[in-house]
mmCIF file of C-alpha atoms in Angstrom:
data_model
loop_
_atom_site.group_PDB
_atom_site.id
_atom_site.type_symbol
_atom_site.label_atom_id
_atom_site.label_comp_id
_atom_site.label_asym_id
_atom_site.label_seq_id
_atom_site.Cartn_x
_atom_site.Cartn_y
_atom_site.Cartn_z
ATOM 1 C CA GLN A 65 0.000 0.000 0.000
ATOM 2 C CA VAL A 66 1.365 3.372 -0.978
ATOM 3 C CA GLN A 67 2.038 6.034 1.630
ATOM 4 C CA LEU A 68 2.402 9.696 0.749
ATOM 5 C CA VAL A 69 4.392 12.193 2.803
ATOM 6 C CA GLU A 70 4.193 15.915 2.106
ATOM 7 C CA SER A 71 6.932 18.359 3.091
ATOM 8 C CA GLY A 72 8.157 21.842 2.358
ATOM 9 C CA GLY A 73 5.495 23.906 4.044
ATOM 10 C CA GLY A 74 6.246 26.837 6.287
ATOM 11 C CA LEU A 75 5.789 30.534 6.870
ATOM 12 C CA VAL A 76 6.356 32.895 3.951
ATOM 13 C CA GLN A 77 5.602 36.547 3.286
ATOM 14 C CA ALA A 78 3.079 37.599 0.697
ATOM 15 C CA GLY A 79 4.652 37.601 -2.736
ATOM 16 C CA GLY A 80 7.060 34.841 -1.784
ATOM 17 C CA SER A 81 7.513 31.296 -3.030
ATOM 18 C CA LEU A 82 7.588 27.781 -1.660
ATOM 19 C CA ARG A 83 8.068 24.350 -3.154
ATOM 20 C CA LEU A 84 6.139 21.465 -1.681
ATOM 21 C CA SER A 85 7.147 17.843 -2.130
ATOM 22 C CA CYS A 86 5.103 14.666 -1.941
ATOM 23 C CA THR A 87 7.191 11.535 -1.676
ATOM 24 C CA ALA A 88 5.668 8.100 -2.012
ATOM 25 C CA SER A 89 6.758 4.850 -0.404
ATOM 26 C CA GLY A 90 5.471 1.313 -0.630
ATOM 27 C CA ARG A 91 5.144 1.284 -4.419
ATOM 28 C CA THR A 92 6.121 3.285 -7.429
ATOM 29 C CA ILE A 93 3.764 6.071 -8.462
ATOM 30 C CA SER A 94 5.113 6.367 -11.990
ATOM 31 C CA SER A 95 1.907 4.950 -13.478
ATOM 32 C CA LEU A 96 -0.418 6.981 -11.250
ATOM 33 C CA ARG A 97 -2.123 10.301 -11.763
ATOM 34 C CA MET A 98 -1.541 12.574 -8.812
ATOM 35 C CA GLY A 99 -3.004 15.727 -7.353
ATOM 36 C CA TRP A 100 -2.654 18.447 -4.745
ATOM 37 C CA PHE A 101 -5.467 19.767 -2.598
ATOM 38 C CA ARG A 102 -5.584 22.280 0.215
ATOM 39 C CA GLN A 103 -7.774 22.967 3.200
ATOM 40 C CA ALA A 104 -7.948 26.282 4.966
ATOM 41 C CA GLN A 105 -9.153 26.422 8.536
ATOM 42 C CA GLY A 106 -12.911 26.060 8.717
ATOM 43 C CA GLN A 107 -13.259 25.399 5.004
ATOM 44 C CA GLU A 108 -13.693 22.375 2.798
ATOM 45 C CA ARG A 109 -10.747 20.717 1.110
ATOM 46 C CA GLU A 110 -10.364 22.113 -2.391
ATOM 47 C CA PHE A 111 -8.610 20.977 -5.535
ATOM 48 C CA VAL A 112 -5.385 22.772 -6.463
ATOM 49 C CA ALA A 113 -3.598 20.917 -9.250
ATOM 50 C CA ALA A 114 -3.264 17.546 -10.941
ATOM 51 C CA ILE A 115 -0.718 15.824 -13.138
ATOM 52 C CA SER A 116 -0.766 12.834 -15.445
ATOM 53 C CA SER A 117 1.425 9.797 -14.838
ATOM 54 C CA SER A 118 4.026 10.936 -17.354
ATOM 55 C CA GLY A 119 3.860 14.553 -16.289
ATOM 56 C CA GLY A 120 2.883 15.607 -19.778
ATOM 57 C CA SER A 121 -0.533 16.908 -18.775
ATOM 58 C CA THR A 122 -1.347 19.237 -15.919
ATOM 59 C CA TYR A 123 -4.500 20.954 -14.691
ATOM 60 C CA TYR A 124 -5.019 23.786 -12.211
ATOM 61 C CA SER A 125 -7.806 25.430 -10.332
ATOM 62 C CA ASP A 126 -8.571 28.952 -11.464
ATOM 63 C CA ARG A 127 -7.403 30.278 -8.104
ATOM 64 C CA VAL A 128 -3.816 29.126 -8.615
ATOM 65 C CA LYS A 129 -3.436 29.031 -12.390
ATOM 66 C CA GLY A 130 -0.415 31.033 -13.484
ATOM 67 C CA ARG A 131 1.083 31.045 -9.979
ATOM 68 C CA PHE A 132 1.497 27.368 -9.101
ATOM 69 C CA THR A 133 3.234 24.623 -11.069
ATOM 70 C CA ILE A 134 2.815 20.910 -10.488
ATOM 71 C CA SER A 135 5.562 18.557 -11.629
ATOM 72 C CA ARG A 136 6.892 15.118 -10.882
ATOM 73 C CA ASP A 137 10.103 13.135 -10.819
ATOM 74 C CA ASN A 138 9.151 9.500 -11.239
ATOM 75 C CA ALA A 139 12.720 8.383 -10.617
ATOM 76 C CA ARG A 140 12.443 9.937 -7.160
ATOM 77 C CA ASN A 141 8.827 8.805 -6.680
ATOM 78 C CA THR A 142 7.988 12.414 -5.882
ATOM 79 C CA VAL A 143 5.484 15.029 -6.972
ATOM 80 C CA TYR A 144 6.122 18.740 -6.481
ATOM 81 C CA LEU A 145 4.061 21.881 -6.180
ATOM 82 C CA GLN A 146 5.980 25.067 -6.894
ATOM 83 C CA MET A 147 4.049 28.020 -5.506
ATOM 84 C CA SER A 148 4.858 31.622 -6.318
ATOM 85 C CA SER A 149 3.237 35.032 -5.819
ATOM 86 C CA LEU A 150 1.715 33.673 -2.654
ATOM 87 C CA ASN A 151 -0.953 35.663 -0.867
ATOM 88 C CA PRO A 152 -2.665 35.208 2.497
ATOM 89 C CA SER A 153 -5.602 33.409 0.873
ATOM 90 C CA ASP A 154 -3.193 30.580 0.004
ATOM 91 C CA THR A 155 -2.777 29.816 3.702
ATOM 92 C CA ALA A 156 -3.878 26.206 4.234
ATOM 93 C CA VAL A 157 -2.762 22.668 4.861
ATOM 94 C CA TYR A 158 -1.704 21.175 1.533
ATOM 95 C CA TYR A 159 -2.297 17.512 0.758
ATOM 96 C CA CYS A 160 -1.239 15.250 -2.068
ATOM 97 C CA ALA A 161 -3.245 12.261 -3.193
ATOM 98 C CA ILE A 162 -3.585 9.652 -5.900
ATOM 99 C CA ARG A 163 -6.279 10.123 -8.497
ATOM 100 C CA ILE A 164 -7.999 6.781 -8.359
ATOM 101 C CA SER A 165 -11.095 7.186 -10.499
ATOM 102 C CA GLY A 166 -13.452 9.486 -12.297
ATOM 103 C CA ALA A 167 -13.182 12.086 -14.979
ATOM 104 C CA THR A 168 -13.275 15.078 -12.684
ATOM 105 C CA TYR A 169 -10.988 16.525 -10.029
ATOM 106 C CA SER A 170 -13.453 16.195 -7.206
ATOM 107 C CA LEU A 171 -12.365 15.053 -3.773
ATOM 108 C CA ALA A 172 -14.134 11.695 -4.140
ATOM 109 C CA ASN A 173 -11.913 10.730 -7.085
ATOM 110 C CA PHE A 174 -8.724 10.893 -5.022
ATOM 111 C CA GLY A 175 -7.341 8.626 -2.306
ATOM 112 C CA SER A 176 -4.299 7.576 -0.280
ATOM 113 C CA TRP A 177 -4.047 11.020 1.256
ATOM 114 C CA GLY A 178 -0.897 12.188 2.945
ATOM 115 C CA GLN A 179 -0.893 13.895 6.350
ATOM 116 C CA GLY A 180 -0.491 17.349 4.830
ATOM 117 C CA THR A 181 1.989 20.182 5.168
ATOM 118 C CA ARG A 182 0.998 23.594 6.484
ATOM 119 C CA VAL A 183 1.591 26.756 4.489
ATOM 120 C CA THR A 184 1.119 30.122 6.138
ATOM 121 C CA VAL A 185 1.360 33.318 4.103
ATOM 122 C CA SER A 186 1.703 36.517 6.090
ATOM 123 C CA SER A 187 0.642 39.897 4.784
#
């Protein structure tokens, strides 16, 4: 069974950048579609970005498009989320997950969630 561990979160000033990592263990994720979600305090978990197994296709929510970049290194069994031009509304716990089913990027189509990494953007 695959386990996902997110890292790279922290405190950053508005306008700054962070790179999150999601490293898998237990099996290779090279054939799996992956995604990032986030959950701000008191709010529902929302989709951020997704990537195909090869990394050739990516998809972003409108809220992060143009500022965030999802990528992967299958040799390292790791998926990344490069975040730039951060603003306080990006403050949340960020989770990675495996896209297990479905044609949409809804929460129900993802599984094997990691424990999350917290990102705090100060103004």
